[in-house]
Amino acid sequence: MPKIIIANWKLNPATLAEAEELAKASDVEGLVICPPYPFLKAAAGVVKKSQLGAQDLFWEDKGAYTGEVSGSQLKDLGVKFVIIGHSERRQNLGETDEMVAKKIAATLQDGLIPILCVGETRAQRDAGETKEVVARELKTGLSLIGNCLPASEAGKLKTPNQNKFGTGQVKNLVVAYEPIWAIGTGTPDTPENMLEMIQYIEGIMNELGIMGTVVIYGGSVTSKNAESFLRHNEIGGALVGGASLNGEEIKAIVKIAEKYN
Ligand code: 13P
């Protein structure tokens, strides 16, 4: 399976012209570009080799939901991937695991590929809670795509009506382990810890009966440190923030990934 590199532009750049320029400069096979919503159409018009992703979606398809964007609208623009449950949304907007679960179900329902973000804060890591946090984020986040949780816990979720998928049917799912303390700090996790986390995450996916998940790393990835992660077979790719705002830099990361395909 070829490695997947995802460019998460977050709330950048400032103008449409800059977005078009960055999309053009980044356009390479093996890359998924996730611009802010207002630039998606322009990016779709510019890129020839990269695929398109969105940074979020809402779980309903249409209706009275001011400010929201649906999976079907994104699909109509040519979007293939959707980042779900990024820690910046969890922290700044109070996005909960239950909301993440509804978004994952909606993403799959619309035939898009979810990139589920999980990861612990510095305080949680220091308290030895990393695995507990990641397990909860995965088990609740994926609870609406099958019978992942015991009925007693699943019953607490607000929209069990979206529970349309058996876990075995889910073939396309990306899990991004992004420790929050490593995001935008210039201090990435170590590849050794990432490998341990991948083993742990894969164990949970087995428990949930979800096969073929790709696990990728995110947090201060640059062209300087990318190889230390990507050279491992187990690490399926990278979710890149800051370094994706420079076309040369993101293309260099994709090139490193290709060496290990
Ligand atoms: P940085 O690469 O800027 O640390 O951001 C990582 C991230 O949050 C990608 O989603």
CSV table of C-alpha atoms and ligand atoms in Angstrom, one decimal:
chain,number,residue,atom,x,y,z
A,1,MET,CA,0.0,0.0,0.0
A,2,PRO,CA,1.6,3.3,-1.0
A,3,LYS,CA,2.3,5.8,1.8
A,4,ILE,CA,-0.2,8.6,2.1
A,5,ILE,CA,0.9,12.2,2.8
A,6,ILE,CA,-1.8,14.6,3.8
A,7,ALA,CA,-1.3,18.4,3.7
A,8,ASN,CA,-3.5,20.1,6.3
A,9,TRP,CA,-3.4,23.8,5.5
A,10,LYS,CA,-5.6,24.6,8.6
A,11,LEU,CA,-6.7,28.3,8.4
A,12,ASN,CA,-4.2,29.2,5.7
A,13,PRO,CA,-3.4,30.9,3.4
A,14,ALA,CA,-5.2,34.3,3.6
A,15,THR,CA,-6.3,34.8,0.0
A,16,LEU,CA,-7.6,32.8,-3.0
A,17,ALA,CA,-4.6,33.8,-5.1
A,18,GLU,CA,-2.2,32.4,-2.5
A,19,ALA,CA,-4.2,29.2,-2.2
A,20,GLU,CA,-4.1,28.7,-5.9
A,21,GLU,CA,-0.4,29.3,-6.0
A,22,LEU,CA,0.2,26.9,-3.1
A,23,ALA,CA,-2.0,24.2,-4.7
A,24,LYS,CA,0.0,24.5,-7.9
A,25,ALA,CA,3.3,24.4,-6.1
A,26,SER,CA,2.3,21.3,-4.1
A,27,ASP,CA,0.6,19.3,-6.9
A,28,VAL,CA,2.2,15.9,-6.9
A,29,GLU,CA,1.0,12.2,-6.9
A,30,GLY,CA,0.8,10.7,-3.4
A,31,LEU,CA,-0.4,13.9,-1.8
A,32,VAL,CA,-3.9,14.8,-0.4
A,33,ILE,CA,-4.3,18.5,-0.1
A,34,CYS,CA,-6.8,19.8,2.5
A,35,PRO,CA,-7.4,23.5,2.0
A,36,PRO,CA,-10.0,25.6,3.9
A,37,TYR,CA,-13.5,25.2,2.5
A,38,PRO,CA,-13.5,28.5,0.6
A,39,PHE,CA,-10.5,27.4,-1.5
A,40,LEU,CA,-11.6,23.9,-2.3
A,41,LYS,CA,-13.1,24.6,-5.6
A,42,ALA,CA,-10.1,26.6,-6.8
A,43,ALA,CA,-7.7,24.0,-5.6
A,44,ALA,CA,-9.8,21.3,-7.4
A,45,GLY,CA,-9.4,23.4,-10.6
A,46,VAL,CA,-5.6,23.7,-10.2
A,47,VAL,CA,-4.4,20.3,-9.1
A,48,LYS,CA,-3.8,17.6,-11.7
A,49,LYS,CA,-1.9,14.9,-9.6
A,50,SER,CA,-2.8,15.4,-5.9
A,51,GLN,CA,-6.1,14.4,-4.4
A,52,LEU,CA,-8.4,16.7,-2.5
A,53,GLY,CA,-9.4,16.5,1.1
A,54,ALA,CA,-11.5,18.6,3.5
A,55,GLN,CA,-10.7,19.6,7.1
A,56,ASP,CA,-14.1,18.7,8.5
A,57,LEU,CA,-17.8,18.0,7.6
A,58,PHE,CA,-21.2,18.0,9.3
A,59,TRP,CA,-23.1,14.8,9.8
A,60,GLU,CA,-26.4,15.9,8.2
A,61,ASP,CA,-26.7,16.1,4.4
A,62,LYS,CA,-28.9,19.2,4.2
A,63,GLY,CA,-31.2,21.3,6.3
A,64,ALA,CA,-31.2,24.1,8.9
A,65,TYR,CA,-27.6,23.9,10.1
A,66,THR,CA,-26.1,27.4,9.7
A,67,GLY,CA,-22.4,27.4,8.9
A,68,GLU,CA,-22.1,23.7,8.3
A,69,VAL,CA,-20.9,21.8,5.2
A,70,SER,CA,-22.1,18.3,4.2
A,71,GLY,CA,-20.2,15.3,2.9
A,72,SER,CA,-22.3,15.3,-0.3
A,73,GLN,CA,-21.4,18.9,-1.0
A,74,LEU,CA,-17.7,18.1,-0.5
A,75,LYS,CA,-18.0,15.1,-2.8
A,76,ASP,CA,-19.6,17.2,-5.4
A,77,LEU,CA,-16.4,19.4,-5.4
A,78,GLY,CA,-14.2,16.4,-6.0
A,79,VAL,CA,-13.2,15.8,-2.3
A,80,LYS,CA,-12.1,12.2,-1.5
A,81,PHE,CA,-10.8,12.4,2.1
A,82,VAL,CA,-12.1,14.2,5.2
A,83,ILE,CA,-10.1,15.0,8.3
A,84,ILE,CA,-12.3,14.2,11.3
A,85,GLY,CA,-11.8,15.0,15.0
A,86,HIS,CA,-8.6,17.1,14.7
A,87,SER,CA,-7.4,18.1,18.2
A,88,GLU,CA,-7.7,21.7,17.3
A,89,ARG,CA,-11.4,21.2,16.8
A,90,ARG,CA,-11.7,19.2,19.9
A,91,GLN,CA,-9.9,21.8,21.9
A,92,ASN,CA,-11.1,25.1,20.4
A,93,LEU,CA,-14.6,24.1,19.5
A,94,GLY,CA,-15.5,21.5,22.0
A,95,GLU,CA,-15.9,18.7,19.5
A,96,THR,CA,-16.6,15.5,21.4
A,97,ASP,CA,-16.0,11.8,20.7
A,98,GLU,CA,-19.8,11.5,20.1
A,99,MET,CA,-19.7,14.2,17.5
A,100,VAL,CA,-16.7,12.6,15.9
A,101,ALA,CA,-18.6,9.3,15.7
A,102,LYS,CA,-21.5,11.0,13.8
A,103,LYS,CA,-19.0,12.6,11.4
A,104,ILE,CA,-17.2,9.3,10.7
A,105,ALA,CA,-20.5,7.6,10.0
A,106,ALA,CA,-21.5,10.5,7.7
A,107,THR,CA,-18.2,10.4,5.9
A,108,LEU,CA,-18.4,6.7,5.1
A,109,GLN,CA,-22.1,7.1,4.2
A,110,ASP,CA,-21.1,9.6,1.5
A,111,GLY,CA,-18.4,7.4,0.1
A,112,LEU,CA,-15.5,9.6,1.4
A,113,ILE,CA,-12.5,8.4,3.3
A,114,PRO,CA,-12.2,9.6,6.9
A,115,ILE,CA,-8.9,10.5,8.5
A,116,LEU,CA,-9.6,10.1,12.2
A,117,CYS,CA,-7.3,12.1,14.4
A,118,VAL,CA,-6.4,10.8,17.8
A,119,GLY,CA,-3.8,11.8,20.4
A,120,GLU,CA,-3.1,12.9,23.9
A,121,THR,CA,-2.2,16.2,25.5
A,122,ARG,CA,1.1,16.7,27.3
A,123,ALA,CA,-0.6,16.4,30.7
A,124,GLN,CA,-2.3,13.2,29.7
A,125,ARG,CA,1.0,11.8,28.5
A,126,ASP,CA,2.7,12.8,31.7
A,127,ALA,CA,0.0,11.1,33.7
A,128,GLY,CA,0.5,7.9,31.7
A,129,GLU,CA,-2.9,8.1,30.1
A,130,THR,CA,-1.9,8.1,26.4
A,131,LYS,CA,-3.3,4.7,25.6
A,132,GLU,CA,-6.5,5.2,27.6
A,133,VAL,CA,-7.2,8.4,25.7
A,134,VAL,CA,-6.4,6.9,22.3
A,135,ALA,CA,-8.5,3.8,23.0
A,136,ARG,CA,-11.5,6.0,24.0
A,137,GLU,CA,-11.1,8.3,20.9
A,138,LEU,CA,-11.1,5.2,18.7
A,139,LYS,CA,-13.8,3.2,20.3
A,140,THR,CA,-16.3,6.0,20.7
A,141,GLY,CA,-15.2,7.7,17.4
A,142,LEU,CA,-15.8,4.5,15.5
A,143,SER,CA,-18.9,3.3,17.5
A,144,LEU,CA,-21.5,4.3,14.9
A,145,ILE,CA,-20.0,2.2,12.1
A,146,GLY,CA,-20.8,-1.1,13.7
A,147,ASN,CA,-21.3,-2.8,17.0
A,148,CYS,CA,-18.0,-1.5,18.4
A,149,LEU,CA,-19.2,-0.7,21.8
A,150,PRO,CA,-21.1,-2.9,24.2
A,151,ALA,CA,-24.9,-2.1,23.8
A,152,SER,CA,-24.9,-0.4,27.2
A,153,GLU,CA,-22.3,2.2,26.1
A,154,ALA,CA,-23.5,2.5,22.5
A,155,GLY,CA,-27.0,3.3,23.8
A,156,LYS,CA,-25.6,6.5,25.3
A,157,LEU,CA,-24.8,7.9,21.9
A,158,LYS,CA,-27.3,10.4,20.5
A,159,THR,CA,-27.8,9.1,17.0
A,160,PRO,CA,-27.7,5.4,16.8
A,161,ASN,CA,-29.9,5.7,13.7
A,162,GLN,CA,-26.7,6.4,11.7
A,163,ASN,CA,-25.4,3.0,12.6
A,164,LYS,CA,-25.7,1.7,9.1
A,165,PHE,CA,-22.3,0.1,8.6
A,166,GLY,CA,-21.0,-3.2,9.7
A,167,THR,CA,-17.4,-2.8,10.8
A,168,GLY,CA,-16.3,-5.4,8.2
A,169,GLN,CA,-17.6,-3.2,5.5
A,170,VAL,CA,-15.2,-0.4,6.3
A,171,LYS,CA,-12.2,-0.8,4.0
A,172,ASN,CA,-11.0,2.8,3.7
A,173,LEU,CA,-10.1,4.4,7.0
A,174,VAL,CA,-7.0,6.4,7.9
A,175,VAL,CA,-6.2,6.9,11.6
A,176,ALA,CA,-3.8,9.7,12.3
A,177,TYR,CA,-1.9,9.5,15.6
A,178,GLU,CA,-1.1,13.1,16.4
A,179,PRO,CA,0.1,13.7,19.9
A,180,ILE,CA,-1.2,17.2,20.8
A,181,TRP,CA,2.1,18.2,22.4
A,182,ALA,CA,3.9,17.5,19.1
A,183,ILE,CA,1.6,19.7,16.9
A,184,GLY,CA,3.2,22.9,15.8
A,185,THR,CA,5.9,22.7,18.4
A,186,GLY,CA,8.9,21.6,16.3
A,187,THR,CA,9.2,18.6,18.7
A,188,PRO,CA,7.9,15.5,17.0
A,189,ASP,CA,7.2,12.2,18.7
A,190,THR,CA,9.9,9.6,18.4
A,191,PRO,CA,9.5,6.9,15.6
A,192,GLU,CA,10.0,4.3,18.3
A,193,ASN,CA,7.0,5.6,20.3
A,194,MET,CA,5.0,5.9,17.1
A,195,LEU,CA,5.7,2.2,16.3
A,196,GLU,CA,4.5,1.2,19.8
A,197,MET,CA,1.3,3.3,19.3
A,198,ILE,CA,0.7,1.7,15.9
A,199,GLN,CA,0.8,-1.7,17.5
A,200,TYR,CA,-1.6,-0.5,20.1
A,201,ILE,CA,-4.0,1.1,17.6
A,202,GLU,CA,-3.9,-2.0,15.4
A,203,GLY,CA,-4.8,-4.1,18.4
A,204,ILE,CA,-7.9,-2.0,19.0
A,205,MET,CA,-8.9,-2.1,15.3
A,206,ASN,CA,-8.7,-5.9,15.5
A,207,GLU,CA,-10.8,-5.9,18.6
A,208,LEU,CA,-13.3,-3.7,16.8
A,209,GLY,CA,-13.2,-6.0,13.7
A,210,ILE,CA,-12.1,-3.2,11.4
A,211,MET,CA,-9.6,-4.4,8.9
A,212,GLY,CA,-7.2,-2.6,6.6
A,213,THR,CA,-6.8,0.6,8.5
A,214,VAL,CA,-3.8,2.8,7.5
A,215,VAL,CA,-2.2,4.4,10.5
A,216,ILE,CA,-0.2,7.6,9.9
A,217,TYR,CA,1.8,10.0,12.1
A,218,GLY,CA,1.3,13.8,12.5
A,219,GLY,CA,3.0,16.4,14.6
A,220,SER,CA,5.9,18.7,13.5
A,221,VAL,CA,6.7,16.6,10.4
A,222,THR,CA,9.2,18.3,8.1
A,223,SER,CA,11.4,17.2,5.2
A,224,LYS,CA,14.3,16.9,7.8
A,225,ASN,CA,12.6,14.4,10.1
A,226,ALA,CA,10.1,12.7,7.7
A,227,GLU,CA,12.4,9.9,6.7
A,228,SER,CA,12.9,8.7,10.3
A,229,PHE,CA,9.1,7.9,10.4
A,230,LEU,CA,8.4,7.0,6.8
A,231,ARG,CA,11.2,4.4,6.5
A,232,HIS,CA,9.2,2.1,8.7
A,233,ASN,CA,6.8,-0.2,6.9
A,234,GLU,CA,4.3,0.1,9.7
A,235,ILE,CA,4.0,3.9,9.4
A,236,GLY,CA,1.5,4.4,6.6
A,237,GLY,CA,2.2,8.1,6.0
A,238,ALA,CA,2.1,11.5,7.5
A,239,LEU,CA,-0.4,14.3,8.3
A,240,VAL,CA,1.5,17.5,7.8
A,241,GLY,CA,0.5,21.0,9.0
A,242,GLY,CA,3.0,23.9,9.0
A,243,ALA,CA,5.4,22.2,6.5
A,244,SER,CA,2.6,21.8,4.0
A,245,LEU,CA,2.4,25.6,3.5
A,246,ASN,CA,5.5,25.4,1.4
A,247,GLY,CA,5.2,23.6,-2.0
A,248,GLU,CA,8.9,22.6,-2.2
A,249,GLU,CA,8.8,21.3,1.4
A,250,ILE,CA,5.7,19.1,1.0
A,251,LYS,CA,6.9,17.8,-2.3
A,252,ALA,CA,10.2,16.8,-0.6
A,253,ILE,CA,8.2,14.9,2.0
A,254,VAL,CA,6.2,13.1,-0.7
A,255,LYS,CA,9.5,12.2,-2.4
A,256,ILE,CA,10.8,10.6,0.8
A,257,ALA,CA,7.6,8.6,1.2
A,258,GLU,CA,7.9,7.3,-2.4
A,259,LYS,CA,11.3,5.8,-1.5
A,260,TYR,CA,9.6,3.4,0.9
A,261,ASN,CA,6.5,2.5,-1.2
B,1,13P,P1,2.2,20.5,12.3
B,1,13P,O1,2.8,19.7,11.2
B,1,13P,O2,2.2,22.0,12.0
B,1,13P,O3,2.8,20.2,13.6
B,1,13P,O4,0.7,20.2,12.4
B,1,13P,C1,0.3,18.9,12.5
B,1,13P,C2,-1.1,18.8,12.4
B,1,13P,O5,-1.9,19.2,13.2
B,1,13P,C3,-1.6,18.2,11.1
B,1,13P,O6,-3.0,17.9,11.2
